[in-house]
Amino acid sequence: MSRILLVDDEDSILKSLQRLLRVAPCAYGNQTFKLEVHAFNTPAAALESARHEEYDLFVSDYRMPLMDGIEFLKAAKAVQPDAARLILSGYADLNALLRAVNEVGIERFIAKPWNDYELMSAIGQALAHRELLLENRQLANLVRLEMGDTTPEELEAQRLEAIEPGITEVNWGPDGSVLLDPEFQPKG
């Protein structure tokens, strides 16, 4: 099951996208993706969800109040760097497209109104590309392990950091003790 996060300030667009993603097949090559879609009408709510839930793909509107799609995807990339990213926009803005590619590394810039087939194809392609990148990383790690360039402990630490950033960091106290939660330690 591939998890997709949609964010658009227009509820009618969100509902239309949800309907499409619920009924249209999502495939690329010989892969077919089952989709679980989560929709948000504000970037702040979507980012909050991204901090707690893992997504395979972020699809964002470009023009939204308070935060544009590029800023949203940039923040989402900081939280989940391995998720694929797409932007939908009703405006053909070449500068925005260049900024999205350079700053966020988006997979595609899709024009509104979208063609259903092209949108589903772009989503399938983005999901397939993400899976390929993750598989290549896993194979490269196995080669590094086999060649002695890394240890199983380092690979496990990388895996845990990908799931929960900061989980492998240790907060040392001044007396050499381990601080489990620095917020609750006495100030001194």
GROMACS .gro file of C-alpha atoms in nm:
model
  188
    1MET     CA    1   0.000   0.000   0.000
    2SER     CA    2   0.146   0.334  -0.107
    3ARG     CA    3   0.056   0.627   0.113
    4ILE     CA    4  -0.008   0.961  -0.055
    5LEU     CA    5  -0.049   1.298   0.114
    6LEU     CA    6  -0.249   1.558  -0.081
    7VAL     CA    7  -0.256   1.925   0.013
    8ASP     CA    8  -0.464   2.190  -0.162
    9ASP     CA    9  -0.650   2.487  -0.017
   10GLU     CA   10  -0.949   2.420  -0.245
   11ASP     CA   11  -1.173   2.149  -0.101
   12SER     CA   12  -1.332   2.079  -0.440
   13ILE     CA   13  -0.988   1.998  -0.587
   14LEU     CA   14  -0.908   1.771  -0.293
   15LYS     CA   15  -1.235   1.583  -0.333
   16SER     CA   16  -1.181   1.546  -0.706
   17LEU     CA   17  -0.829   1.411  -0.653
   18GLN     CA   18  -0.948   1.171  -0.384
   19ARG     CA   19  -1.223   1.038  -0.615
   20LEU     CA   20  -0.975   0.989  -0.896
   21LEU     CA   21  -0.716   0.817  -0.679
   22ARG     CA   22  -0.982   0.591  -0.530
   23VAL     CA   23  -1.117   0.459  -0.862
   24ALA     CA   24  -0.842   0.490  -1.123
   25PRO     CA   25  -0.571   0.225  -1.146
   26CYS     CA   26  -0.224   0.346  -1.058
   27ALA     CA   27   0.039   0.156  -1.250
   28TYR     CA   28   0.379   0.205  -1.401
   29GLY     CA   29   0.552  -0.061  -1.608
   30ASN     CA   30   0.450  -0.394  -1.462
   31GLN     CA   31   0.391  -0.250  -1.115
   32THR     CA   32   0.046  -0.167  -0.981
   33PHE     CA   33   0.015   0.049  -0.672
   34LYS     CA   34  -0.268   0.036  -0.421
   35LEU     CA   35  -0.314   0.382  -0.276
   36GLU     CA   36  -0.403   0.511   0.066
   37VAL     CA   37  -0.479   0.882   0.035
   38HIS     CA   38  -0.471   1.143   0.311
   39ALA     CA   39  -0.596   1.491   0.215
   40PHE     CA   40  -0.540   1.825   0.389
   41ASN     CA   41  -0.660   2.174   0.303
   42THR     CA   42  -0.375   2.353   0.483
   43PRO     CA   43   0.000   2.299   0.457
   44ALA     CA   44   0.034   2.326   0.836
   45ALA     CA   45  -0.205   2.035   0.896
   46ALA     CA   46  -0.031   1.833   0.625
   47LEU     CA   47   0.312   1.897   0.777
   48GLU     CA   48   0.186   1.797   1.119
   49SER     CA   49   0.065   1.469   0.973
   50ALA     CA   50   0.397   1.419   0.791
   51ARG     CA   51   0.576   1.448   1.125
   52HIS     CA   52   0.380   1.150   1.259
   53GLU     CA   53   0.291   0.938   0.956
   54GLU     CA   54   0.514   0.801   0.683
   55TYR     CA   55   0.421   0.883   0.324
   56ASP     CA   56   0.553   0.758  -0.008
   57LEU     CA   57   0.443   1.063  -0.206
   58PHE     CA   58   0.351   1.425  -0.139
   59VAL     CA   59   0.125   1.601  -0.392
   60SER     CA   60   0.087   1.973  -0.332
   61ASP     CA   61  -0.090   2.263  -0.493
   62TYR     CA   62   0.153   2.539  -0.591
   63ARG     CA   63  -0.051   2.844  -0.489
   64MET     CA   64  -0.182   2.831  -0.135
   65PRO     CA   65  -0.220   3.104   0.126
   66LEU     CA   66   0.051   3.132   0.395
   67MET     CA   67   0.279   2.871   0.236
   68ASP     CA   68   0.322   2.790  -0.133
   69GLY     CA   69   0.367   2.437  -0.260
   70ILE     CA   70   0.743   2.469  -0.293
   71GLU     CA   71   0.783   2.580   0.068
   72PHE     CA   72   0.553   2.300   0.179
   73LEU     CA   73   0.746   2.036  -0.016
   74LYS     CA   74   1.075   2.176   0.112
   75ALA     CA   75   0.952   2.138   0.471
   76ALA     CA   76   0.810   1.793   0.395
   77LYS     CA   77   1.144   1.690   0.242
   78ALA     CA   78   1.319   1.787   0.566
   79VAL     CA   79   1.083   1.556   0.756
   80GLN     CA   80   1.068   1.270   0.502
   81PRO     CA   81   1.355   1.301   0.251
   82ASP     CA   82   1.277   0.972   0.076
   83ALA     CA   83   0.919   1.056  -0.018
   84ALA     CA   84   0.853   1.151  -0.381
   85ARG     CA   85   0.712   1.498  -0.451
   86LEU     CA   86   0.473   1.638  -0.715
   87ILE     CA   87   0.330   1.986  -0.763
   88LEU     CA   88  -0.008   2.072  -0.917
   89SER     CA   89  -0.062   2.422  -1.047
   90GLY     CA   90  -0.307   2.614  -1.255
   91TYR     CA   91  -0.037   2.869  -1.337
   92ALA     CA   92   0.243   2.813  -1.583
   93ASP     CA   93   0.526   2.983  -1.401
   94LEU     CA   94   0.869   2.886  -1.533
   95ASN     CA   95   1.051   3.047  -1.240
   96ALA     CA   96   0.840   2.848  -0.994
   97LEU     CA   97   0.910   2.531  -1.188
   98LEU     CA   98   1.286   2.592  -1.179
   99ARG     CA   99   1.270   2.675  -0.810
  100ALA     CA  100   1.072   2.356  -0.740
  101VAL     CA  101   1.322   2.142  -0.926
  102ASN     CA  102   1.629   2.306  -0.775
  103GLU     CA  103   1.514   2.349  -0.416
  104VAL     CA  104   1.286   2.054  -0.364
  105GLY     CA  105   1.375   1.797  -0.630
  106ILE     CA  106   1.017   1.742  -0.743
  107GLU     CA  107   0.936   1.454  -0.973
  108ARG     CA  108   0.686   1.647  -1.184
  109PHE     CA  109   0.507   1.979  -1.222
  110ILE     CA  110   0.150   1.894  -1.331
  111ALA     CA  111  -0.079   2.158  -1.480
  112LYS     CA  112  -0.436   2.212  -1.362
  113PRO     CA  113  -0.676   2.108  -1.493
  114TRP     CA  114  -0.500   1.778  -1.515
  115ASN     CA  115  -0.552   1.491  -1.751
  116ASP     CA  116  -0.653   1.192  -1.535
  117TYR     CA  117  -0.438   0.946  -1.727
  118GLU     CA  118  -0.131   1.171  -1.715
  119LEU     CA  119  -0.176   1.238  -1.344
  120MET     CA  120  -0.213   0.869  -1.259
  121SER     CA  121   0.085   0.789  -1.480
  122ALA     CA  122   0.295   1.057  -1.306
  123ILE     CA  123   0.197   0.922  -0.964
  124GLY     CA  124   0.277   0.565  -1.070
  125GLN     CA  125   0.609   0.674  -1.214
  126ALA     CA  126   0.699   0.871  -0.899
  127LEU     CA  127   0.617   0.574  -0.676
  128ALA     CA  128   0.813   0.333  -0.896
  129HIS     CA  129   1.111   0.572  -0.901
  130ARG     CA  130   1.101   0.601  -0.522
  131GLU     CA  131   1.096   0.221  -0.482
  132LEU     CA  132   1.390   0.189  -0.720
  133LEU     CA  133   1.592   0.449  -0.526
  134LEU     CA  134   1.525   0.272  -0.197
  135GLU     CA  135   1.615  -0.066  -0.346
  136ASN     CA  136   1.939   0.074  -0.492
  137ARG     CA  137   2.030   0.222  -0.153
  138GLN     CA  138   1.968  -0.113   0.014
  139LEU     CA  139   2.185  -0.294  -0.242
  140ALA     CA  140   2.463  -0.035  -0.204
  141ASN     CA  141   2.452  -0.084   0.174
  142LEU     CA  142   2.485  -0.461   0.131
  143VAL     CA  143   2.788  -0.411  -0.093
  144ARG     CA  144   2.943  -0.170   0.163
  145LEU     CA  145   2.877  -0.426   0.436
  146GLU     CA  146   3.032  -0.705   0.234
  147MET     CA  147   3.339  -0.494   0.154
  148GLY     CA  148   3.383  -0.397   0.520
  149ASP     CA  149   3.316  -0.027   0.457
  150THR     CA  150   3.035  -0.030   0.714
  151THR     CA  151   2.914  -0.244   1.002
  152PRO     CA  152   2.573  -0.398   1.069
  153GLU     CA  153   2.543  -0.160   1.366
  154GLU     CA  154   2.597   0.146   1.143
  155LEU     CA  155   2.339   0.022   0.895
  156GLU     CA  156   2.090  -0.039   1.177
  157ALA     CA  157   2.156   0.311   1.312
  158GLN     CA  158   2.088   0.456   0.965
  159ARG     CA  159   1.767   0.256   0.940
  160LEU     CA  160   1.649   0.374   1.281
  161GLU     CA  161   1.739   0.737   1.203
  162ALA     CA  162   1.534   0.715   0.884
  163ILE     CA  163   1.234   0.598   1.086
  164GLU     CA  164   1.279   0.830   1.383
  165PRO     CA  165   1.533   1.113   1.332
  166GLY     CA  166   1.746   1.174   1.640
  167ILE     CA  167   1.674   0.834   1.798
  168THR     CA  168   2.040   0.735   1.802
  169GLU     CA  169   2.161   1.060   1.960
  170VAL     CA  170   2.262   1.038   2.323
  171ASN     CA  171   2.227   1.337   2.556
  172TRP     CA  172   2.511   1.322   2.806
  173GLY     CA  173   2.484   1.500   3.141
  174PRO     CA  174   2.775   1.695   3.291
  175ASP     CA  175   2.849   1.405   3.527
  176GLY     CA  176   2.858   1.149   3.245
  177SER     CA  177   2.507   1.027   3.300
  178VAL     CA  178   2.261   0.980   3.016
  179LEU     CA  179   1.979   1.236   3.009
  180LEU     CA  180   1.666   1.063   2.889
  181ASP     CA  181   1.457   1.378   2.858
  182PRO     CA  182   1.655   1.704   2.892
  183GLU     CA  183   1.335   1.912   2.927
  184PHE     CA  184   1.267   1.766   3.269
  185GLN     CA  185   1.618   1.797   3.408
  186PRO     CA  186   1.681   2.055   3.681
  187LYS     CA  187   1.812   2.386   3.549
  188GLY     CA  188   2.139   2.479   3.701
   0.00000   0.00000   0.00000
